[in-house]
Coordinates of C-alpha atoms in Angstrom, one line a residue:
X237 CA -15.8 -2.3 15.0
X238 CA -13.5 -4.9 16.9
X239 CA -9.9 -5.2 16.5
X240 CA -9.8 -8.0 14.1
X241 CA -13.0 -6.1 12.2
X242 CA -10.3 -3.3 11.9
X243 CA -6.8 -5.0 11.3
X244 CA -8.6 -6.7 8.3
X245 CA -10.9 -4.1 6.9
X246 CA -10.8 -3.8 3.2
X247 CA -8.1 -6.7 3.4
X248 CA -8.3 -8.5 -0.1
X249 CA -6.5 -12.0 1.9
X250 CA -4.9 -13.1 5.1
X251 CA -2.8 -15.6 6.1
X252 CA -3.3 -16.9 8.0
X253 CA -6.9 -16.1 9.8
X254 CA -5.8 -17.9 12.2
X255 CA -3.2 -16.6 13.5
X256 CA -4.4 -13.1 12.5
X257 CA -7.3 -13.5 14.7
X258 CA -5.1 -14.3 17.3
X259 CA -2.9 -11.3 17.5
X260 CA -6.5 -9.4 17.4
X261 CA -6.7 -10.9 20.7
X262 CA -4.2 -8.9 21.8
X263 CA -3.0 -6.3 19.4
X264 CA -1.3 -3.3 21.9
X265 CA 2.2 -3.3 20.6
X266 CA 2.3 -5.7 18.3
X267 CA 4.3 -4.8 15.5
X268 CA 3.7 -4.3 11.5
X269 CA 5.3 -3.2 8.6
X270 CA 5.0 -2.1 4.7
X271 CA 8.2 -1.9 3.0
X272 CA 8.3 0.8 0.2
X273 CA 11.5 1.2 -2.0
X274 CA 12.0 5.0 -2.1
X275 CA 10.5 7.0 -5.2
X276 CA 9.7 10.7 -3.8
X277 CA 6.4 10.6 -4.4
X278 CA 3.3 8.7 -3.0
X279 CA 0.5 7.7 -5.3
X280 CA -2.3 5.9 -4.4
X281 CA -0.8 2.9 -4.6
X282 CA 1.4 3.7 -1.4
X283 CA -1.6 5.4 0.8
X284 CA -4.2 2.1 0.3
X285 CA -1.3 0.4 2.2
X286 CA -0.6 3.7 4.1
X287 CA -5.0 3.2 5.3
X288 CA -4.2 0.2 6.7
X289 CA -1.3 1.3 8.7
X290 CA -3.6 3.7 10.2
X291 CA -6.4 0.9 10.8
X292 CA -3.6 -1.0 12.8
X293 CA -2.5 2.1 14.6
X294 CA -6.0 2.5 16.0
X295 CA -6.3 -0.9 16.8
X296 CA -3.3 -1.1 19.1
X297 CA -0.1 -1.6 17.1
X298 CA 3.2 -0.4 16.6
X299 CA 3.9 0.6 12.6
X300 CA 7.3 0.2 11.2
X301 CA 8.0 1.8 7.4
X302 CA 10.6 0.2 5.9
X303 CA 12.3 2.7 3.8
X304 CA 14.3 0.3 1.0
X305 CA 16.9 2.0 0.0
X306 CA 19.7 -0.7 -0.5
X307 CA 16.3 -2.5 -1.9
X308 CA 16.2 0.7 -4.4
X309 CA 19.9 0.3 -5.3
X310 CA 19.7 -3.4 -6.1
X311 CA 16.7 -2.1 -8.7
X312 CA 19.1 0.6 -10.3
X313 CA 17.3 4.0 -8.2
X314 CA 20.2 6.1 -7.8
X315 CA 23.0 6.4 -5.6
X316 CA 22.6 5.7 -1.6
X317 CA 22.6 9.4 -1.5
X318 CA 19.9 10.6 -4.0
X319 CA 17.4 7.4 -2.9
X320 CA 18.1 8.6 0.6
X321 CA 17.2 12.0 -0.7
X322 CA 13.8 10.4 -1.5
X323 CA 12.9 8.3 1.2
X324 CA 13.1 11.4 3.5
X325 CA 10.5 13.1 0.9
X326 CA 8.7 9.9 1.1
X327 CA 9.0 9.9 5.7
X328 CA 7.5 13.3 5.7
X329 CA 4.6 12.9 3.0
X330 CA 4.0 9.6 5.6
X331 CA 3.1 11.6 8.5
X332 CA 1.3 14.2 6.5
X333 CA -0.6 11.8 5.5
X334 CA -1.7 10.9 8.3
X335 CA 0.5 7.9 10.2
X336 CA 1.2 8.6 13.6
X337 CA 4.7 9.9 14.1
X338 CA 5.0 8.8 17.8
X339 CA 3.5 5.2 16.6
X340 CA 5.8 5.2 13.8
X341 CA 9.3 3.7 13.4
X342 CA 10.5 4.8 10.0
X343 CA 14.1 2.4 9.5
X344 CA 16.1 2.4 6.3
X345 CA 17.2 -0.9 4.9
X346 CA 21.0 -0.3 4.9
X347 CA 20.7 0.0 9.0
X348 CA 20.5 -4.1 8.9
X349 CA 20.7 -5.1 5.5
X350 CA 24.6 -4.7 5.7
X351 CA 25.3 -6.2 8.9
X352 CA 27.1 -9.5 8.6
X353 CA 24.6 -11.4 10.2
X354 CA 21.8 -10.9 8.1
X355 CA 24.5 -10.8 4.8
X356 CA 25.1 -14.5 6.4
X357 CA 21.7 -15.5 6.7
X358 CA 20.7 -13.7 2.9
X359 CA 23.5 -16.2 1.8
X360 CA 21.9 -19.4 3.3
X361 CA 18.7 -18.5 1.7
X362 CA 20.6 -18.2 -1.3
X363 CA 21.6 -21.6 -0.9
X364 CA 18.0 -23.0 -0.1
X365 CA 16.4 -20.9 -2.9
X366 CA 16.0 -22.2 -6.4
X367 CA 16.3 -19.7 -9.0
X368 CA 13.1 -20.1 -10.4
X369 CA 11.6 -19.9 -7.2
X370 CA 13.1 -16.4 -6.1
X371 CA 11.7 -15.5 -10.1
X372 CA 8.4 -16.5 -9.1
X373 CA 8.6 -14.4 -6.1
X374 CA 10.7 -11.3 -7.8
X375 CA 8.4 -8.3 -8.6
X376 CA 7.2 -7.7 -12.5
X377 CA 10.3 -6.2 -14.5
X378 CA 9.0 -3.3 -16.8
X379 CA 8.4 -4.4 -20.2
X380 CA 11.7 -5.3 -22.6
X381 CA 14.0 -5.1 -19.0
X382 CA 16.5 -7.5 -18.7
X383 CA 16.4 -9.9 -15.5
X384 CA 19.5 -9.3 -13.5
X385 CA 21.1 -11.5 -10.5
X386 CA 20.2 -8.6 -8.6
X387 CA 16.6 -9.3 -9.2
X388 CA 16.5 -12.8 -7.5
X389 CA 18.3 -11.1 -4.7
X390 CA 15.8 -8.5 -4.1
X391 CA 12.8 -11.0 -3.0
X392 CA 14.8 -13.1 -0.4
X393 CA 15.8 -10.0 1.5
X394 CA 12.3 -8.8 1.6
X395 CA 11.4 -12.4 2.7
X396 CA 14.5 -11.8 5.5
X397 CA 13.4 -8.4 6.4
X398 CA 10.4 -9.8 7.6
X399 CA 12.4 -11.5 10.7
X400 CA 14.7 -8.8 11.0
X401 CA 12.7 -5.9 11.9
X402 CA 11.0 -8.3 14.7
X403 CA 7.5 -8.4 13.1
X404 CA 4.3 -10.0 14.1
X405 CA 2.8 -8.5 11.0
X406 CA 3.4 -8.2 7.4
X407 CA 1.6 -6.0 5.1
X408 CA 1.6 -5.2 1.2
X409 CA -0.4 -5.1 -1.5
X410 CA -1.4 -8.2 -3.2
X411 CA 1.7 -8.2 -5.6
X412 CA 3.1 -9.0 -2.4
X413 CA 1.8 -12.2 -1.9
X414 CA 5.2 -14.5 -3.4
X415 CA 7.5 -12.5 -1.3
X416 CA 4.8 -13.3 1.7
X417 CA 4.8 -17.0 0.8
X418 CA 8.5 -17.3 -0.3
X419 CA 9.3 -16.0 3.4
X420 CA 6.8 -18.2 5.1
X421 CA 7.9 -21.8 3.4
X422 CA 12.2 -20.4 3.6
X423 CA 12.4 -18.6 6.8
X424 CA 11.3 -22.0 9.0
X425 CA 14.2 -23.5 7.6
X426 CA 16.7 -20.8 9.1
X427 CA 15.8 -21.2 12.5
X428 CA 13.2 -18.6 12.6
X429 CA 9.6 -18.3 13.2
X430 CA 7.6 -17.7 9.9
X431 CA 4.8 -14.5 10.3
X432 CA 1.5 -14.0 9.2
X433 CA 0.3 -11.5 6.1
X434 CA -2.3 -9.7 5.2
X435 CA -2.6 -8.2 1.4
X436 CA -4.5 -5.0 0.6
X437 CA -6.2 -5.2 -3.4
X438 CA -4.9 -3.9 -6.3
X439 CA -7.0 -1.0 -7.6
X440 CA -8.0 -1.2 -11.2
X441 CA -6.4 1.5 -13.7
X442 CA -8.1 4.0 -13.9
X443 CA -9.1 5.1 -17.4
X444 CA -10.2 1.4 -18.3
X445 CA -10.7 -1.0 -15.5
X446 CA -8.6 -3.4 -16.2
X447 CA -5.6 -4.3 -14.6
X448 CA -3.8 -2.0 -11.9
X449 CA -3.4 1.6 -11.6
X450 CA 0.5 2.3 -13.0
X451 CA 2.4 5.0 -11.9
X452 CA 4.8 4.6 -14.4
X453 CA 2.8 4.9 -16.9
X454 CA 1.3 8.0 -15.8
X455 CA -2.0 6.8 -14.6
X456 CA -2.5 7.3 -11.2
X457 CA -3.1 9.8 -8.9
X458 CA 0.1 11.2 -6.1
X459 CA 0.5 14.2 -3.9
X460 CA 2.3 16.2 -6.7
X461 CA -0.8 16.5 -8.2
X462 CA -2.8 20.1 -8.1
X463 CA -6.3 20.1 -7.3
X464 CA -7.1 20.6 -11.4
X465 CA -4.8 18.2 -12.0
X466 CA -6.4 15.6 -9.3
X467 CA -10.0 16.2 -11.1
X468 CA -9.6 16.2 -14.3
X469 CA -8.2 12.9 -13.8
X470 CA -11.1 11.5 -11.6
X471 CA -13.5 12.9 -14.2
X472 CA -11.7 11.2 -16.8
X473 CA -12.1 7.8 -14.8
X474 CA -14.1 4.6 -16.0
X475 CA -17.1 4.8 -13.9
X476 CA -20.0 2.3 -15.2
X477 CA -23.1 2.4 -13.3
X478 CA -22.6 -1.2 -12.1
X479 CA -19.2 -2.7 -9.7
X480 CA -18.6 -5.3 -12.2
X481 CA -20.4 -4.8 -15.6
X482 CA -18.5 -7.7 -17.7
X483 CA -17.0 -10.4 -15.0
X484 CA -13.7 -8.6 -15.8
X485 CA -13.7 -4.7 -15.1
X486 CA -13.6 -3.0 -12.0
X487 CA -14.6 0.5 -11.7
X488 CA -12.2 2.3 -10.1
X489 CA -14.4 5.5 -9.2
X490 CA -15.8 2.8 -6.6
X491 CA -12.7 0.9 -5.3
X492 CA -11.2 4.3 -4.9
X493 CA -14.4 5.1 -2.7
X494 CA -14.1 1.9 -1.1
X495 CA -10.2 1.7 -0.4
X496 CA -9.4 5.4 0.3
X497 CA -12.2 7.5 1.3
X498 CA -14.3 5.4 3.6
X499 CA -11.6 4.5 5.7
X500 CA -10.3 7.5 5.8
X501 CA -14.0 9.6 6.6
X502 CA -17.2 8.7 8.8
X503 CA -19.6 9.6 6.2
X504 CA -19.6 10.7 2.4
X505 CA -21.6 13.9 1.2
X506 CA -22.6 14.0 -2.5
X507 CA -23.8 18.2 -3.1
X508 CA -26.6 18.4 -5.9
X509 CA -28.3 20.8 -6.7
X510 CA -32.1 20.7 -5.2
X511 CA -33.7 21.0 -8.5
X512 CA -31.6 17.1 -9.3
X513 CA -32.5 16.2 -5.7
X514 CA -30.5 17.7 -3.3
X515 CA -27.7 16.4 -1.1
X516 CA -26.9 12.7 -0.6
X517 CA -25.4 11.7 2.8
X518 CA -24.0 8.1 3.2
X519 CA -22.2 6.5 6.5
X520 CA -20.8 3.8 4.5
X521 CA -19.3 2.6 0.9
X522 CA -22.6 -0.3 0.1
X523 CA -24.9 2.6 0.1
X524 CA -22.9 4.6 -2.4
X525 CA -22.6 1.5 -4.4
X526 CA -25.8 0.6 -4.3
X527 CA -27.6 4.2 -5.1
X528 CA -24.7 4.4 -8.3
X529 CA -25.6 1.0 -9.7
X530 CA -29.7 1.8 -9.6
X531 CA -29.2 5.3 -11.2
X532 CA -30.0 7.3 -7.5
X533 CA -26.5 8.5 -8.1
X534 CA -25.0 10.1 -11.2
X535 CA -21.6 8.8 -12.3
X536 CA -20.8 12.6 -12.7
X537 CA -21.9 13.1 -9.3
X538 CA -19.8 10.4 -7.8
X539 CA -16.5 11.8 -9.6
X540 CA -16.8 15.1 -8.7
X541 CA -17.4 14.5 -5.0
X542 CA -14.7 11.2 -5.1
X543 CA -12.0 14.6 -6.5
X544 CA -13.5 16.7 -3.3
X545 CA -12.5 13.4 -0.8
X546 CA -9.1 12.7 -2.5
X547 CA -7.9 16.4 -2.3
X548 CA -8.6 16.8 1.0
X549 CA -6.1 13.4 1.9
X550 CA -3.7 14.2 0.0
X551 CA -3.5 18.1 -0.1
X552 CA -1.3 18.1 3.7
X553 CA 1.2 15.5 1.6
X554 CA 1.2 18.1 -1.4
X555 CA 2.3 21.3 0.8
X556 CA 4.6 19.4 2.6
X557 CA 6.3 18.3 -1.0
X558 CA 6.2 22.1 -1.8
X559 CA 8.3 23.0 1.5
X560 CA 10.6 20.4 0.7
X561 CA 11.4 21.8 -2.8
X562 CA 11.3 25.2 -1.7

């Protein structure tokens, strides 16, 4: 796999391919980021983004984790202190994980978000900004939440951050995108030189296929979660035999296959007993697919050995949580 195979693996767009394809070219120490606001806990929203950090790691480049805390405190988190609290929970789970410390700049918000220059800057693009452009761009509000000026704020720093941190690289989930865009039609305007992006998908929740997999509403999977715990959610999972049975499910088992464990492994073992035909062994995610959707591989099958992959990823994040809270 070449460099621009691997930067844009399991990347659901990029923008541009362009330009992507040129920092392929030459990708040693070229720098990338994800910005998370601080929550304690990864799920597996965080670690799809968290793969492709390590994808870009092997590929050459330098990885910088934004650690949002003043980002946080605009959203009502906490106190700088207990969302600090949190993003250090967060930094170690990180590395656990599986992000190489040494390749890894880990930088909170507040260490540039406060400084006058960027608060100048944040103010011109204040100016430039219509409101209903910095709501398009503003992530989803929880249901019944009222908007707040804080809100509109929120997106045209993460557009800023973007220059600040001396990127050649952005990366987030597809949520992402407005932010992405908002940055790359505002920043020019300031003076500074608009970056490329590359979104990672949205995996589909987990117990129907619709949608994306929630954290806050309790449907996901995250390092707190024992090895029971972790199973008897996969086995709960929607898993049809097919990728896409009505033009709008997903099945999650699959993505989850796709997006976390392939990446993450060079091959995938499925034990069976010999009297329902013994072992499968597949080097990559179309096989599995494939074998699932003709009925070669059980659903059952695929669940129990998708737990297997998944505990094994996360269970270094899980005892580093415990060590924390001991």
């Amino acid at each position: 796999m070449d460099a621009y195979e691997l930067i844009t693996r399991n990347a659901e767009e990029v923008v541009t391919d362009e330009e992507v394809r040129e920092l392929a070219d030459d990708p040693e120490g070229k720098r990338v980021y994800v910005g998370y606001e601080p929550s304690g806990v990864l799920h597996l929203g965080h670690l799809l983004t968290a793969n492709k950090l390590i994808d870009l790691q092997n590929a050459g480049m330098e990885v910088v984790v934004l650690l949002a805390d003043v980002h946080a405190y605009l959203n009502g988190k906490g106190s700088f202190e207990e969302i600090r609290e949190t993003a250090e929970q967060m930094k170690a789970q990180f590395t656990a994980y599986g992000l190489d410390e040494e390749n890894t700049e880990f930088v909170y918000g507040s260490e540039f978000q406060l400084e006058e220059e960027y608060t100048l800057d944040l103010h011109e693009l204040e100016l430039s900004t219509t409101m209903n452009r910095a709501q398009r761009a503003m992530a989803e509000l929880q249901s019944g939440e009222t908007a707040k000026v804080s809100h509109l704020v929120y997106p045209l720093m993460q557009a800023l951050d973007i220059e600040y941190l001396d990127l050649d690289l952005a990366v987030g989930g597809l949520d992402q995108r407005k932010v992405h865009m908002l940055h790359r039609e505002e920043i020019p305007d300031l003076g500074y030189e608009a970056r490329p992006c590359l979104h990672t998908p949205i995996v589909a929740d987990l117990t129907s296929g619709e949608g994306k997999m929630s954290s806050s509403e309790g449907i996901t999977i995250s390092m707190e979660d024992s090895t029971d715990e972790l199973e008897e959610k996969v086995n709960s999972a929607f898993c049809p035999p097919t990728r896409d049975p009505e033009g709008d499910l997903e099945n999650p088992v699959l993505e989850l296959f796709e997006y976390h464990v392939f990446p993450r492994f060079e091959g995938v073992v499925v034990e069976r007993p010999e009297k329902y035909g013994g072992d499968l062994a597949y080097e990559d995610y179309e096989s599995l697919a494939a074998d699932l959707e003709s009925g070669d591989l059980h659903p059952a099958d695929a669940k129990g050995t998708l737990a297997a992959y998944l505990d094994e990823l996360i269970a270094p994040g899980r005892e580093k949580l415990r060590e924390l809270r001991s």
